PDB file of C-alpha atoms and ligand atoms in Angstrom:
ATOM      1  CA  MET A   5       0.000   0.000   0.000  1.00 96.00           C
ATOM      2  CA  LYS A   6       1.033   3.555  -0.762  1.00 97.00           C
ATOM      3  CA  ARG A   7      -0.193   6.873   0.643  1.00 98.00           C
ATOM      4  CA  ILE A   8      -0.493  10.189  -1.158  1.00 98.00           C
ATOM      5  CA  THR A   9      -1.534  13.123   1.050  1.00 98.00           C
ATOM      6  CA  ILE A  10      -2.550  16.575  -0.193  1.00 98.00           C
ATOM      7  CA  GLN A  11      -3.841  19.616   1.730  1.00 98.00           C
ATOM      8  CA  VAL A  12      -7.232  20.784   0.532  1.00 98.00           C
ATOM      9  CA  GLY A  13      -9.419  23.813   1.134  1.00 95.00           C
ATOM     10  CA  SER A  14      -8.985  26.896   3.293  1.00 93.00           C
ATOM     11  CA  TYR A  15      -8.960  24.704   6.412  1.00 95.00           C
ATOM     12  CA  GLU A  16      -6.017  22.788   4.900  1.00 97.00           C
ATOM     13  CA  VAL A  17      -7.421  19.353   5.577  1.00 98.00           C
ATOM     14  CA  ASN A  18      -4.998  16.509   4.970  1.00 98.00           C
ATOM     15  CA  CYS A  19      -6.747  14.401   2.340  1.00 98.00           C
ATOM     16  CA  SER A  20      -5.026  11.048   1.898  1.00 98.00           C
ATOM     17  CA  LEU A  21      -5.271   8.577  -0.950  1.00 98.00           C
ATOM     18  CA  LEU A  22      -4.582   5.019   0.163  1.00 98.00           C
ATOM     19  CA  CYS A  23      -3.498   3.159  -2.946  1.00 98.00           C
ATOM     20  CA  GLU A  24      -3.271  -0.548  -3.606  1.00 97.00           C
ATOM     21  CA  GLY A  25      -2.536  -1.628  -7.167  1.00 95.00           C
ATOM     22  CA  GLY A  26      -4.742   0.637  -9.290  1.00 97.00           C
ATOM     23  CA  ASP A  27      -7.314   1.124  -6.527  1.00 98.00           C
ATOM     24  CA  ALA A  28      -7.583   4.101  -4.216  1.00 98.00           C
ATOM     25  CA  TRP A  29      -9.530   4.947  -1.088  1.00 98.00           C
ATOM     26  CA  ILE A  30      -9.985   8.679  -0.517  1.00 98.00           C
ATOM     27  CA  VAL A  31      -9.808   9.752   3.119  1.00 98.00           C
ATOM     28  CA  ASP A  32     -11.392  13.107   4.055  1.00 98.00           C
ATOM     29  CA  PRO A  33     -11.997  14.833   0.702  1.00 98.00           C
ATOM     30  CA  GLY A  34     -12.600  18.206   2.354  1.00 96.00           C
ATOM     31  CA  ALA A  35     -12.589  20.443  -0.732  1.00 95.00           C
ATOM     32  CA  GLU A  36     -10.911  20.874  -4.124  1.00 97.00           C
ATOM     33  CA  GLY A  37     -12.590  17.878  -5.739  1.00 97.00           C
ATOM     34  CA  GLU A  38     -11.065  18.763  -9.078  1.00 98.00           C
ATOM     35  CA  ARG A  39      -7.552  18.563  -7.691  1.00 98.00           C
ATOM     36  CA  ILE A  40      -8.300  15.242  -5.990  1.00 98.00           C
ATOM     37  CA  VAL A  41      -9.544  13.837  -9.311  1.00 98.00           C
ATOM     38  CA  ARG A  42      -6.453  15.180 -11.081  1.00 98.00           C
ATOM     39  CA  THR A  43      -4.242  13.490  -8.484  1.00 98.00           C
ATOM     40  CA  LEU A  44      -6.105  10.193  -8.963  1.00 98.00           C
ATOM     41  CA  ARG A  45      -5.826  10.389 -12.750  1.00 98.00           C
ATOM     42  CA  ALA A  46      -2.142  11.339 -12.693  1.00 97.00           C
ATOM     43  CA  ALA A  47      -1.452   8.151 -10.737  1.00 97.00           C
ATOM     44  CA  ALA A  48      -3.889   6.077 -12.875  1.00 97.00           C
ATOM     45  CA  LEU A  49      -5.986   5.259  -9.801  1.00 98.00           C
ATOM     46  CA  SER A  50      -9.624   4.299  -9.721  1.00 98.00           C
ATOM     47  CA  PRO A  51     -11.376   5.170  -6.453  1.00 98.00           C
ATOM     48  CA  LYS A  52     -13.148   2.406  -4.523  1.00 98.00           C
ATOM     49  CA  ALA A  53     -14.626   4.432  -1.657  1.00 98.00           C
ATOM     50  CA  ILE A  54     -14.475   7.644   0.317  1.00 98.00           C
ATOM     51  CA  LEU A  55     -13.517   7.083   3.961  1.00 98.00           C
ATOM     52  CA  LEU A  56     -14.235   9.754   6.571  1.00 98.00           C
ATOM     53  CA  THR A  57     -12.441  10.187   9.874  1.00 98.00           C
ATOM     54  CA  HIS A  58     -15.533  12.186  10.858  1.00 98.00           C
ATOM     55  CA  ALA A  59     -18.284  14.153   9.172  1.00 97.00           C
ATOM     56  CA  HIS A  60     -17.370  17.807   9.886  1.00 96.00           C
ATOM     57  CA  PHE A  61     -17.916  20.083   6.887  1.00 95.00           C
ATOM     58  CA  ASP A  62     -14.209  20.718   6.315  1.00 95.00           C
ATOM     59  CA  HIS A  63     -13.617  16.978   5.730  1.00 97.00           C
ATOM     60  CA  ILE A  64     -16.503  16.293   3.327  1.00 96.00           C
ATOM     61  CA  GLY A  65     -16.796  19.287   0.962  1.00 94.00           C
ATOM     62  CA  ALA A  66     -15.548  17.486  -2.165  1.00 96.00           C
ATOM     63  CA  ILE A  67     -17.949  14.536  -1.864  1.00 97.00           C
ATOM     64  CA  PRO A  68     -20.564  15.946  -4.316  1.00 96.00           C
ATOM     65  CA  PHE A  69     -17.869  16.629  -6.914  1.00 97.00           C
ATOM     66  CA  LEU A  70     -16.361  13.162  -6.505  1.00 98.00           C
ATOM     67  CA  GLN A  71     -19.775  11.490  -6.738  1.00 98.00           C
ATOM     68  CA  ARG A  72     -20.459  13.398  -9.961  1.00 97.00           C
ATOM     69  CA  GLU A  73     -17.191  12.078 -11.405  1.00 98.00           C
ATOM     70  CA  TYR A  74     -17.636   8.578  -9.956  1.00 98.00           C
ATOM     71  CA  PRO A  75     -21.404   8.067  -9.484  1.00 96.00           C
ATOM     72  CA  ASP A  76     -21.210   4.774  -7.579  1.00 94.00           C
ATOM     73  CA  LEU A  77     -18.541   5.861  -5.111  1.00 97.00           C
ATOM     74  CA  PRO A  78     -19.608   4.921  -1.556  1.00 97.00           C
ATOM     75  CA  VAL A  79     -19.053   7.209   1.429  1.00 98.00           C
ATOM     76  CA  ALA A  80     -17.982   5.190   4.457  1.00 98.00           C
ATOM     77  CA  LEU A  81     -18.009   6.553   7.984  1.00 98.00           C
ATOM     78  CA  HIS A  82     -18.979   5.589  11.521  1.00 97.00           C
ATOM     79  CA  ALA A  83     -22.753   5.350  12.008  1.00 96.00           C
ATOM     80  CA  ASN A  84     -22.615   7.841  14.893  1.00 97.00           C
ATOM     81  CA  ASP A  85     -21.498  10.626  12.530  1.00 97.00           C
ATOM     82  CA  VAL A  86     -24.101   9.947   9.834  1.00 96.00           C
ATOM     83  CA  PRO A  87     -26.705  12.328  11.390  1.00 94.00           C
ATOM     84  CA  MET A  88     -24.185  15.154  10.980  1.00 94.00           C
ATOM     85  CA  LEU A  89     -24.374  14.903   7.185  1.00 94.00           C
ATOM     86  CA  GLY A  90     -26.748  17.606   6.013  1.00 88.00           C
ATOM     87  CA  HIS A  91     -27.348  18.877   9.566  1.00 88.00           C
ATOM     88  CA  PRO A  92     -27.648  22.700   9.783  1.00 83.00           C
ATOM     89  CA  PHE A  93     -24.984  23.057  12.504  1.00 83.00           C
ATOM     90  CA  ASN A  94     -22.521  21.356  10.155  1.00 87.00           C
ATOM     91  CA  ALA A  95     -23.343  23.720   7.273  1.00 81.00           C
ATOM     92  CA  ASN A  96     -20.436  24.746   5.119  1.00 79.00           C
ATOM     93  CA  PRO A  97     -19.148  28.313   5.167  1.00 80.00           C
ATOM     94  CA  PRO A  98     -19.950  30.219   1.947  1.00 79.00           C
ATOM     95  CA  ASP A  99     -16.516  29.580   0.422  1.00 76.00           C
ATOM     96  CA  TYR A 100     -17.028  25.807   0.762  1.00 74.00           C
ATOM     97  CA  PRO A 101     -18.992  23.613  -1.610  1.00 72.00           C
ATOM     98  CA  GLN A 102     -22.326  22.708  -0.012  1.00 74.00           C
ATOM     99  CA  THR A 103     -22.387  19.013   0.769  1.00 86.00           C
ATOM    100  CA  GLY A 104     -25.898  17.969   1.750  1.00 86.00           C
ATOM    101  CA  VAL A 105     -26.530  14.272   2.313  1.00 93.00           C
ATOM    102  CA  PRO A 106     -24.400  12.167  -0.033  1.00 95.00           C
ATOM    103  CA  ARG A 107     -25.578   9.038  -1.826  1.00 95.00           C
ATOM    104  CA  ASN A 108     -24.303   5.552  -1.018  1.00 97.00           C
ATOM    105  CA  ILE A 109     -23.560   5.975   2.670  1.00 97.00           C
ATOM    106  CA  VAL A 110     -21.946   2.885   4.204  1.00 96.00           C
ATOM    107  CA  ALA A 111     -21.508   2.568   7.957  1.00 95.00           C
ATOM    108  CA  ILE A 112     -18.115   1.417   9.198  1.00 95.00           C
ATOM    109  CA  ASP A 113     -18.450  -0.989  12.090  1.00 90.00           C
ATOM    110  CA  PRO A 114     -14.945  -1.801  13.381  1.00 86.00           C
ATOM    111  CA  SER A 115     -16.254  -4.994  15.000  1.00 84.00           C
ATOM    112  CA  ALA A 116     -17.799  -6.335  11.750  1.00 81.00           C
ATOM    113  CA  PRO A 117     -16.028  -9.149   9.873  1.00 79.00           C
ATOM    114  CA  ALA A 118     -13.382  -7.976   7.407  1.00 74.00           C
ATOM    115  CA  GLU A 119     -15.223  -9.274   4.324  1.00 74.00           C
ATOM    116  CA  ARG A 120     -18.107  -6.884   5.002  1.00 79.00           C
ATOM    117  CA  SER A 121     -15.820  -3.912   5.606  1.00 86.00           C
ATOM    118  CA  PRO A 122     -15.576  -1.041   3.103  1.00 91.00           C
ATOM    119  CA  LEU A 123     -11.974  -0.512   4.235  1.00 94.00           C
ATOM    120  CA  PRO A 124      -9.030  -1.499   2.062  1.00 94.00           C
ATOM    121  CA  PRO A 125      -7.309  -4.756   3.041  1.00 92.00           C
ATOM    122  CA  GLY A 126      -4.739  -4.163   5.773  1.00 93.00           C
ATOM    123  CA  VAL A 127      -6.416  -1.007   7.075  1.00 96.00           C
ATOM    124  CA  SER A 128      -8.282  -1.037  10.367  1.00 94.00           C
ATOM    125  CA  ALA A 129     -10.578   1.557  11.888  1.00 96.00           C
ATOM    126  CA  ILE A 130     -10.046   2.556  15.503  1.00 97.00           C
ATOM    127  CA  GLU A 131     -13.100   4.067  17.202  1.00 97.00           C
ATOM    128  CA  THR A 132     -12.003   7.404  18.607  1.00 98.00           C
ATOM    129  CA  PRO A 133     -15.052   9.408  19.722  1.00 98.00           C
ATOM    130  CA  GLY A 134     -14.622  12.714  21.517  1.00 98.00           C
ATOM    131  CA  HIS A 135     -14.168  15.339  18.788  1.00 98.00           C
ATOM    132  CA  THR A 136     -17.331  13.865  17.232  1.00 98.00           C
ATOM    133  CA  PRO A 137     -19.413  10.868  18.395  1.00 97.00           C
ATOM    134  CA  GLY A 138     -18.354   8.774  15.379  1.00 98.00           C
ATOM    135  CA  GLY A 139     -14.681   9.675  15.135  1.00 98.00           C
ATOM    136  CA  LEU A 140     -12.469   7.046  13.497  1.00 98.00           C
ATOM    137  CA  CYS A 141      -8.709   6.764  13.053  1.00 98.00           C
ATOM    138  CA  TYR A 142      -7.404   4.591  10.212  1.00 98.00           C
ATOM    139  CA  TYR A 143      -4.394   2.430  11.015  1.00 98.00           C
ATOM    140  CA  ILE A 144      -2.340   1.119   8.100  1.00 98.00           C
ATOM    141  CA  GLU A 145      -0.051  -1.436   9.682  1.00 97.00           C
ATOM    142  CA  SER A 146       2.081  -2.078   6.583  1.00 97.00           C
ATOM    143  CA  LEU A 147       2.919   1.637   6.394  1.00 98.00           C
ATOM    144  CA  GLY A 148       3.293   2.108  10.151  1.00 98.00           C
ATOM    145  CA  THR A 149       0.891   5.006   9.766  1.00 98.00           C
ATOM    146  CA  VAL A 150      -2.309   6.162  11.439  1.00 98.00           C
ATOM    147  CA  LEU A 151      -4.645   8.815  10.047  1.00 98.00           C
ATOM    148  CA  THR A 152      -5.894  10.566  13.159  1.00 98.00           C
ATOM    149  CA  GLY A 153      -8.473  13.008  11.800  1.00 98.00           C
ATOM    150  CA  ASP A 154      -9.208  15.774  14.301  1.00 98.00           C
ATOM    151  CA  THR A 155      -8.615  13.477  17.291  1.00 98.00           C
ATOM    152  CA  LEU A 156      -4.833  13.944  17.557  1.00 98.00           C
ATOM    153  CA  PHE A 157      -2.761  16.829  16.147  1.00 98.00           C
ATOM    154  CA  ALA A 158       0.974  17.437  16.442  1.00 98.00           C
ATOM    155  CA  GLY A 159       1.213  18.982  19.918  1.00 98.00           C
ATOM    156  CA  SER A 160      -2.543  19.221  20.368  1.00 98.00           C
ATOM    157  CA  ALA A 161      -5.878  17.441  20.143  1.00 98.00           C
ATOM    158  CA  GLY A 162      -9.319  18.041  18.710  1.00 97.00           C
ATOM    159  CA  ARG A 163     -11.882  20.448  20.113  1.00 97.00           C
ATOM    160  CA  THR A 164     -14.727  18.947  22.101  1.00 97.00           C
ATOM    161  CA  ASP A 165     -17.027  21.981  22.208  1.00 95.00           C
ATOM    162  CA  PHE A 166     -18.984  21.099  19.053  1.00 92.00           C
ATOM    163  CA  PRO A 167     -22.312  19.258  19.364  1.00 90.00           C
ATOM    164  CA  GLY A 168     -21.646  15.641  20.340  1.00 94.00           C
ATOM    165  CA  GLY A 169     -18.122  16.368  21.570  1.00 96.00           C
ATOM    166  CA  SER A 170     -16.835  14.872  24.818  1.00 98.00           C
ATOM    167  CA  MET A 171     -13.538  15.551  26.575  1.00 97.00           C
ATOM    168  CA  THR A 172     -13.873  12.330  28.595  1.00 97.00           C
ATOM    169  CA  GLN A 173     -14.228  10.301  25.405  1.00 98.00           C
ATOM    170  CA  LEU A 174     -11.457  12.227  23.660  1.00 98.00           C
ATOM    171  CA  MET A 175      -9.002  11.467  26.480  1.00 98.00           C
ATOM    172  CA  ARG A 176      -9.919   7.778  26.285  1.00 98.00           C
ATOM    173  CA  SER A 177      -9.465   7.818  22.494  1.00 98.00           C
ATOM    174  CA  LEU A 178      -6.049   9.492  22.796  1.00 98.00           C
ATOM    175  CA  ALA A 179      -5.016   6.820  25.314  1.00 97.00           C
ATOM    176  CA  MET A 180      -5.938   4.167  22.723  1.00 97.00           C
ATOM    177  CA  LEU A 181      -3.776   5.823  20.076  1.00 98.00           C
ATOM    178  CA  CYS A 182      -0.898   5.764  22.578  1.00 97.00           C
ATOM    179  CA  GLU A 183      -1.015   1.966  22.457  1.00 97.00           C
ATOM    180  CA  LEU A 184       0.156   1.973  18.836  1.00 98.00           C
ATOM    181  CA  PRO A 185       3.906   1.406  18.294  1.00 98.00           C
ATOM    182  CA  GLY A 186       5.882   4.582  19.090  1.00 98.00           C
ATOM    183  CA  ALA A 187       7.377   4.759  15.589  1.00 98.00           C
ATOM    184  CA  THR A 188       3.899   4.960  14.037  1.00 98.00           C
ATOM    185  CA  VAL A 189       3.582   8.066  11.864  1.00 98.00           C
ATOM    186  CA  ALA A 190       0.454  10.022  12.779  1.00 98.00           C
ATOM    187  CA  VAL A 191      -1.127  12.020   9.953  1.00 98.00           C
ATOM    188  CA  PRO A 192      -3.609  14.430  11.545  1.00 98.00           C
ATOM    189  CA  GLY A 193      -6.639  15.975   9.880  1.00 98.00           C
ATOM    190  CA  HIS A 194      -4.811  19.308   9.835  1.00 98.00           C
ATOM    191  CA  GLY A 195      -1.173  20.328  10.189  1.00 98.00           C
ATOM    192  CA  PRO A 196       2.125  18.485  10.146  1.00 98.00           C
ATOM    193  CA  GLU A 197       2.753  14.769  10.539  1.00 98.00           C
ATOM    194  CA  THR A 198       4.221  13.487  13.783  1.00 98.00           C
ATOM    195  CA  THR A 199       4.814  10.156  15.513  1.00 98.00           C
ATOM    196  CA  ILE A 200       3.060   8.499  18.427  1.00 98.00           C
ATOM    197  CA  ALA A 201       6.350   8.533  20.400  1.00 98.00           C
ATOM    198  CA  ALA A 202       6.861  12.278  19.811  1.00 98.00           C
ATOM    199  CA  GLU A 203       3.310  13.018  20.933  1.00 98.00           C
ATOM    200  CA  LYS A 204       3.629  10.834  24.017  1.00 97.00           C
ATOM    201  CA  ALA A 205       6.740  12.855  24.908  1.00 96.00           C
ATOM    202  CA  ASP A 206       5.454  16.364  24.154  1.00 95.00           C
ATOM    203  CA  ASN A 207       1.706  16.547  23.697  1.00 97.00           C
ATOM    204  CA  PRO A 208       0.064  18.143  26.767  1.00 96.00           C
ATOM    205  CA  TYR A 209      -3.114  16.086  26.149  1.00 96.00           C
ATOM    206  CA  LEU A 210      -1.108  12.882  26.480  1.00 92.00           C
ATOM    207  CA  ALA A 211       0.818  13.862  29.614  1.00 78.00           C
ATOM    208  CA  THR A 212       0.398  11.186  32.246  1.00 64.00           C
TER     209      THR A 212
HETATM  210 ZN1   ZN B  15     -13.527  18.165  12.923  1.00 90.80          ZN
HETATM  211 ZN1   ZN B  16     -11.130  19.370  10.697  1.00 90.80          ZN
END
């Protein structure tokens, strides 16, 4: 598996393409659908699914564009974040494409058998509520990489003051991420990459 990460939109969301052979899974297509499609085409990739770390507007803005280009493309996310799609509090700012409720929503259930999972082989979803009720981190063991969405940032962690947020849950989720190998590269939803070891050493949210 290979990972291509680009920053999209004015909130500079890290949108990652997880690539296996000619297939790609698009994680958090926040905006700039055209550029995401260009990146896919340049690498001769055909997208299998959109995967969301969570459903906040800055992580989903390019879904309508992508589903126009690839009409059957499913949108996979945790069931607890599905109600956020199309909800007024999650409305996009005027400079963002309006998302509404996408077609082909597939719920990711981390406890479901692998053959029913929309995730690429070798990728597992870790339930990390707190920033949102249905927060997920995607762990790619072969790459030693975890996509942490807005749960863990370099030197910081996600806000919990949005509807459905919970500091208690966030702290528990961060503790789970700490159980990954220290050398694991963490790719947050925004900002620079880091490692689990570096965050355990320096991140005030992970101080024990
Ligand atoms: Zn968020
Ligand atoms: Zn975000």
